[in-house]
mmCIF file of C-alpha atoms in Angstrom:
data_model
loop_
_atom_site.group_PDB
_atom_site.id
_atom_site.type_symbol
_atom_site.label_atom_id
_atom_site.label_comp_id
_atom_site.label_asym_id
_atom_site.label_seq_id
_atom_site.Cartn_x
_atom_site.Cartn_y
_atom_site.Cartn_z
ATOM 1 C CA MET A 1 173.176 168.807 35.800
ATOM 2 C CA GLY A 2 170.210 167.044 37.237
ATOM 3 C CA VAL A 3 168.013 166.095 40.139
ATOM 4 C CA ASP A 4 169.240 164.477 43.338
ATOM 5 C CA ILE A 5 167.419 164.103 46.675
ATOM 6 C CA TYR A 6 167.957 167.762 47.628
ATOM 7 C CA VAL A 7 166.821 169.096 44.286
ATOM 8 C CA MET A 8 163.789 166.794 44.287
ATOM 9 C CA ASP A 9 162.804 168.069 47.735
ATOM 10 C CA PHE A 10 162.955 171.629 46.374
ATOM 11 C CA LEU A 11 160.933 170.782 43.265
ATOM 12 C CA LEU A 12 158.246 168.944 45.215
ATOM 13 C CA LYS A 13 157.299 172.243 46.854
ATOM 14 C CA PHE A 14 155.798 173.205 43.489
ATOM 15 C CA ARG A 15 153.888 169.959 42.912
ATOM 16 C CA GLY A 16 150.368 170.632 41.680
ATOM 17 C CA ARG A 17 151.281 174.015 40.247
ATOM 18 C CA SER A 18 150.822 174.087 36.493
ATOM 19 C CA LEU A 19 154.343 174.249 35.072
ATOM 20 C CA GLY A 20 152.949 174.253 31.536
ATOM 21 C CA GLU A 21 155.550 174.607 28.804
ATOM 22 C CA THR A 22 158.781 173.782 30.634
ATOM 23 C CA LEU A 23 162.352 174.465 29.541
ATOM 24 C CA TRP A 24 165.388 172.819 31.104
ATOM 25 C CA LEU A 25 168.774 174.534 30.872
ATOM 26 C CA GLY A 26 170.640 171.395 29.944
ATOM 27 C CA ARG A 27 168.904 168.031 29.857
ATOM 28 C CA GLN A 28 168.347 167.127 33.495
ATOM 29 C CA GLY A 29 169.703 163.792 34.656
ATOM 30 C CA TYR A 30 168.048 161.613 37.297
ATOM 31 C CA HIS A 31 170.474 161.159 40.225
ATOM 32 C CA ILE A 32 168.334 159.701 43.016
ATOM 33 C CA HIS A 33 170.078 156.446 43.894
ATOM 34 C CA ASP A 34 168.992 155.897 47.498
ATOM 35 C CA SER A 35 165.405 154.735 47.061
ATOM 36 C CA THR A 36 164.825 154.506 50.830
ATOM 37 C CA LEU A 37 165.717 158.154 51.413
ATOM 38 C CA GLY A 38 164.082 159.108 48.121
ATOM 39 C CA ASN A 39 160.780 157.532 49.103
ATOM 40 C CA SER A 40 160.975 159.127 52.546
ATOM 41 C CA VAL A 41 161.322 162.578 50.987
ATOM 42 C CA LEU A 42 158.764 161.956 48.248
ATOM 43 C CA ARG A 43 156.115 160.538 50.574
ATOM 44 C CA SER A 44 156.432 163.475 52.938
ATOM 45 C CA TYR A 45 154.708 165.383 50.113
ATOM 46 C CA ASP A 46 152.565 162.652 48.537
ATOM 47 C CA ARG A 47 152.002 159.274 50.201
ATOM 48 C CA ARG A 48 150.381 157.808 47.083
ATOM 49 C CA VAL A 49 153.521 157.729 44.940
ATOM 50 C CA SER A 50 156.923 156.043 45.071
ATOM 51 C CA ILE A 51 160.277 156.704 43.484
ATOM 52 C CA GLU A 52 159.602 153.948 40.957
ATOM 53 C CA ASN A 53 156.603 155.923 39.656
ATOM 54 C CA ILE A 54 158.699 158.958 38.735
ATOM 55 C CA LYS A 55 162.031 157.388 37.835
ATOM 56 C CA GLY A 56 161.415 156.624 34.185
ATOM 57 C CA GLU A 57 163.782 154.572 32.056
ATOM 58 C CA THR A 58 165.873 157.174 30.227
ATOM 59 C CA GLY A 59 168.165 158.325 33.047
ATOM 60 C CA TYR A 60 166.619 161.783 32.747
ATOM 61 C CA CYS A 61 163.804 163.552 34.600
ATOM 62 C CA GLU A 62 160.902 163.775 32.174
ATOM 63 C CA GLU A 63 158.657 161.533 34.296
ATOM 64 C CA LEU A 64 159.362 163.551 37.434
ATOM 65 C CA PHE A 65 158.458 166.819 35.727
ATOM 66 C CA LYS A 66 155.289 165.353 34.255
ATOM 67 C CA TYR A 67 154.357 164.357 37.791
ATOM 68 C CA LEU A 68 155.154 167.879 38.997
ATOM 69 C CA GLY A 69 152.840 169.412 36.402
ATOM 70 C CA SER A 70 154.797 170.090 33.211
ATOM 71 C CA LYS A 71 152.662 169.899 30.077
ATOM 72 C CA ALA A 72 155.620 169.681 27.693
ATOM 73 C CA ILE A 73 159.366 169.587 28.348
ATOM 74 C CA ARG A 74 162.207 170.796 26.162
ATOM 75 C CA SER A 75 165.870 171.267 26.989
ATOM 76 C CA LEU A 76 168.365 173.851 25.799
ATOM 77 C CA ASP A 77 172.097 173.233 25.718
ATOM 78 C CA TYR A 78 175.268 174.358 23.961
ATOM 79 C CA SER A 79 175.353 170.949 22.263
ATOM 80 C CA ASP A 80 172.861 168.179 21.587
ATOM 81 C CA PHE A 81 175.230 165.589 23.128
ATOM 82 C CA GLU A 82 172.565 164.685 25.721
ATOM 83 C CA GLY A 83 169.619 165.010 23.373
ATOM 84 C CA ALA A 84 168.686 168.659 23.928
ATOM 85 C CA GLU A 85 166.026 169.830 21.489
ATOM 86 C CA ILE A 86 167.367 173.402 21.382
ATOM 87 C CA THR A 87 171.047 174.141 20.839
ATOM 88 C CA HIS A 88 172.133 177.591 21.943
ATOM 89 C CA ASP A 89 175.062 179.164 23.792
ATOM 90 C CA LEU A 90 173.674 181.027 26.828
ATOM 91 C CA ASN A 91 176.616 183.432 26.544
ATOM 92 C CA ASP A 92 174.790 184.847 23.503
ATOM 93 C CA PRO A 93 171.342 186.473 23.240
ATOM 94 C CA ILE A 94 168.540 184.029 22.491
ATOM 95 C CA PRO A 95 166.847 184.185 19.074
ATOM 96 C CA ASP A 96 163.530 186.023 18.954
ATOM 97 C CA GLU A 97 161.551 182.815 18.432
ATOM 98 C CA LEU A 98 162.407 181.683 21.991
ATOM 99 C CA ALA A 99 161.151 184.869 23.653
ATOM 100 C CA ASN A 100 158.132 184.497 25.974
ATOM 101 C CA GLN A 101 157.737 180.798 25.169
ATOM 102 C CA PHE A 102 157.893 179.078 28.561
ATOM 103 C CA ASP A 103 155.822 178.886 31.739
ATOM 104 C CA CYS A 104 158.657 177.306 33.739
ATOM 105 C CA ILE A 105 162.419 177.363 33.283
ATOM 106 C CA PHE A 106 164.544 175.039 35.406
ATOM 107 C CA ASP A 107 168.270 175.465 35.962
ATOM 108 C CA GLY A 108 169.523 172.385 37.763
ATOM 109 C CA GLY A 109 173.170 173.417 37.719
ATOM 110 C CA THR A 110 173.865 174.993 34.328
ATOM 111 C CA ILE A 111 174.347 178.742 34.764
ATOM 112 C CA GLU A 112 177.260 178.138 37.124
ATOM 113 C CA HIS A 113 179.089 176.835 34.040
ATOM 114 C CA VAL A 114 178.285 179.866 31.831
ATOM 115 C CA PHE A 115 180.898 182.625 31.698
ATOM 116 C CA ASP A 116 178.530 185.513 30.931
ATOM 117 C CA THR A 117 176.094 185.107 33.798
ATOM 118 C CA ARG A 118 174.400 188.444 33.114
ATOM 119 C CA MET A 119 173.528 187.309 29.603
ATOM 120 C CA ALA A 120 172.401 183.913 30.884
ATOM 121 C CA PHE A 121 170.045 185.551 33.400
ATOM 122 C CA SER A 122 168.789 187.971 30.749
ATOM 123 C CA ASN A 123 168.076 185.057 28.422
ATOM 124 C CA VAL A 124 166.078 183.313 31.155
ATOM 125 C CA LYS A 125 164.061 186.461 31.807
ATOM 126 C CA ARG A 126 163.327 186.908 28.125
ATOM 127 C CA MET A 127 162.324 183.280 27.498
ATOM 128 C CA LEU A 128 159.960 183.178 30.469
ATOM 129 C CA ARG A 129 156.359 184.301 30.040
ATOM 130 C CA VAL A 130 154.857 186.852 32.431
ATOM 131 C CA GLY A 131 153.428 184.777 35.289
ATOM 132 C CA GLY A 132 155.957 182.009 34.661
ATOM 133 C CA ILE A 133 158.405 180.692 37.242
ATOM 134 C CA PHE A 134 162.174 180.284 37.198
ATOM 135 C CA LEU A 135 163.421 177.439 39.390
ATOM 136 C CA MET A 136 167.164 177.545 40.026
ATOM 137 C CA VAL A 137 169.530 175.184 41.846
ATOM 138 C CA ASP A 138 173.233 175.995 41.697
ATOM 139 C CA GLY A 139 176.307 175.738 43.866
ATOM 140 C CA ALA A 140 176.624 178.232 46.739
ATOM 141 C CA ASN A 141 179.548 176.840 48.745
ATOM 142 C CA ASN A 142 182.189 174.094 48.659
ATOM 143 C CA PHE A 143 181.677 173.487 44.929
ATOM 144 C CA LEU A 144 184.927 175.299 44.120
ATOM 145 C CA GLY A 145 186.269 173.875 40.864
ATOM 146 C CA HIS A 146 182.937 172.292 39.899
ATOM 147 C CA GLY A 147 181.775 175.228 37.794
ATOM 148 C CA LEU A 148 182.995 178.695 36.925
ATOM 149 C CA TYR A 149 181.010 180.269 39.766
ATOM 150 C CA GLN A 150 179.379 179.761 43.134
ATOM 151 C CA PHE A 151 176.354 182.004 43.718
ATOM 152 C CA SER A 152 175.479 184.313 46.588
ATOM 153 C CA PRO A 153 171.772 184.546 47.451
ATOM 154 C CA ASP A 154 172.171 188.337 47.446
ATOM 155 C CA LEU A 155 173.068 188.271 43.740
ATOM 156 C CA LEU A 156 169.800 186.445 43.079
ATOM 157 C CA TRP A 157 167.711 188.648 45.378
ATOM 158 C CA ARG A 158 168.873 191.708 43.446
ATOM 159 C CA THR A 159 168.857 190.233 39.928
ATOM 160 C CA PHE A 160 165.303 188.893 40.346
ATOM 161 C CA SER A 161 164.005 191.793 42.424
ATOM 162 C CA ARG A 162 160.574 193.400 42.137
ATOM 163 C CA GLU A 163 162.202 196.353 40.381
ATOM 164 C CA ASN A 164 163.559 193.971 37.756
ATOM 165 C CA GLY A 165 160.208 192.344 37.052
ATOM 166 C CA PHE A 166 160.210 189.357 39.413
ATOM 167 C CA GLU A 167 158.807 188.232 42.738
ATOM 168 C CA ILE A 168 160.998 185.773 44.624
ATOM 169 C CA GLU A 169 158.800 183.111 46.199
ATOM 170 C CA LEU A 170 161.553 181.023 47.773
ATOM 171 C CA MET A 171 165.236 181.510 48.570
ATOM 172 C CA GLN A 172 166.979 178.780 50.540
ATOM 173 C CA LEU A 173 170.293 177.083 51.166
ATOM 174 C CA VAL A 174 170.540 173.330 51.648
ATOM 175 C CA ASP A 175 173.538 171.178 52.529
ATOM 176 C CA ASP A 176 174.221 168.220 50.290
ATOM 177 C CA VAL A 177 174.305 165.731 53.179
ATOM 178 C CA GLY A 178 171.770 163.651 55.097
ATOM 179 C CA LYS A 179 168.046 164.244 54.847
ATOM 180 C CA PRO A 180 167.183 167.553 53.144
ATOM 181 C CA SER A 181 167.062 170.362 55.678
ATOM 182 C CA PRO A 182 166.838 173.655 53.775
ATOM 183 C CA ARG A 183 167.051 176.984 55.551
ATOM 184 C CA ASP A 184 165.498 180.247 54.403
ATOM 185 C CA VAL A 185 167.652 183.196 53.353
ATOM 186 C CA PRO A 186 165.973 186.572 53.963
ATOM 187 C CA ASP A 187 166.226 189.465 51.537
ATOM 188 C CA PRO A 188 169.012 191.720 52.858
ATOM 189 C CA ALA A 189 167.133 194.766 51.529
ATOM 190 C CA VAL A 190 164.258 193.879 53.864
ATOM 191 C CA LEU A 191 166.522 192.704 56.657
ATOM 192 C CA GLY A 192 168.402 195.991 56.550
ATOM 193 C CA GLN A 193 171.792 194.298 56.582
ATOM 194 C CA ARG A 194 173.747 191.617 54.796
ATOM 195 C CA SER A 195 172.323 188.147 55.349
ATOM 196 C CA ASN A 196 175.703 186.612 56.157
ATOM 197 C CA MET A 197 175.075 182.886 56.528
ATOM 198 C CA ILE A 198 177.251 180.564 58.584
ATOM 199 C CA MET A 199 178.207 177.879 56.112
ATOM 200 C CA SER A 200 178.845 174.242 56.955
ATOM 201 C CA THR A 201 181.681 172.067 55.699
ATOM 202 C CA ALA A 202 179.232 170.299 53.377
ATOM 203 C CA ARG A 203 178.573 171.229 49.780
ATOM 204 C CA THR A 204 175.694 173.701 49.740
ATOM 205 C CA TYR A 205 173.111 174.505 47.074
ATOM 206 C CA VAL A 206 171.283 177.784 46.667
ATOM 207 C CA LEU A 207 167.617 177.211 45.777
ATOM 208 C CA MET A 208 165.467 179.912 44.232
ATOM 209 C CA ALA A 209 161.949 180.203 42.838
ATOM 210 C CA ALA A 210 161.229 183.520 41.119
ATOM 211 C CA ARG A 211 157.987 184.428 39.347
ATOM 212 C CA LYS A 212 158.036 186.885 36.451
ATOM 213 C CA THR A 213 155.593 189.736 37.061
ATOM 214 C CA PHE A 214 156.281 192.099 34.165
ATOM 215 C CA GLU A 215 158.510 192.542 31.144
ATOM 216 C CA ILE A 216 161.698 194.572 31.382
ATOM 217 C CA SER A 217 164.444 195.142 28.820
ATOM 218 C CA ASP A 218 168.022 194.242 29.634
ATOM 219 C CA GLY A 219 169.008 197.894 29.393
ATOM 220 C CA GLU A 220 166.504 198.838 32.095
ATOM 221 C CA GLN A 221 167.754 196.232 34.544
ATOM 222 C CA LYS A 222 169.649 197.608 37.532
ATOM 223 C CA VAL A 223 171.508 195.386 39.996
ATOM 224 C CA TYR A 224 173.287 196.845 43.017
ATOM 225 C CA GLN A 225 174.065 195.230 46.358
ATOM 226 C CA SER A 226 171.365 196.461 48.709
ATOM 227 C CA ASP A 227 173.501 197.720 51.597
ATOM 228 C CA TYR A 228 175.646 199.845 49.275
ATOM 229 C CA LEU A 229 172.527 201.232 47.599
ATOM 230 C CA ALA A 230 171.196 202.232 51.018
ATOM 231 C CA ALA A 231 174.532 203.844 51.917
ATOM 232 C CA TRP A 232 174.573 205.835 48.668
ATOM 233 C CA GLN A 233 171.025 207.027 49.284
ATOM 234 C CA ARG A 234 171.896 208.114 52.837
ATOM 235 C CA SER A 235 174.886 210.073 51.515
ATOM 236 C CA GLY A 236 172.796 211.804 48.874
ATOM 237 C CA LYS A 237 175.057 210.531 46.084
ATOM 238 C CA ASP A 238 172.517 208.188 44.510
ATOM 239 C CA ASP A 239 171.600 209.379 41.012
#
């Protein structure tokens, strides 16, 4: 879990936006080791700052997130082995005191390790305030064996759809090689067909930014793959 060059490039797109009360899913490690490439990426967004300004001394990413606009930062994890302030198993419902507490939630590679992904996503939705943003970076391809899952963008488009109380602001794939070169992934419901992406031989992240627009209970949430939903509607079998 943590921030490398590709994740930093994604996060820098939200620099200057007030991230307010920020929650990390897992304490996020700092993994930017190539300062030349790091400075090249960083200065393409802000020429006044260098990697040394945001690196910090803990091995974690508090300084980076303060630079991005976080007012306060807490982390949630199954264990406090990395110093997480909140210990909770994302396979289980969050306690009521964590509901609607955060303006930004960042998953830098945690939910891919959680067996009950539906519960994990529901917990994120419940912890996030209306108007808050969920920033997610997880494995999409060639991370087989790294976590329990690799994620399809279509799963995220449907889980964080407008009907389910979210507005997706960014959905991209980026290969974990060379200088960051992310590519947009369109919503298949808008495209009218599956957005089958030609994958490279490199490890690939899926990057998502989703803003919460209204509150919805877990029981009201409906997630169906868009092309099947369209087919059911055409056949008249949709209930």
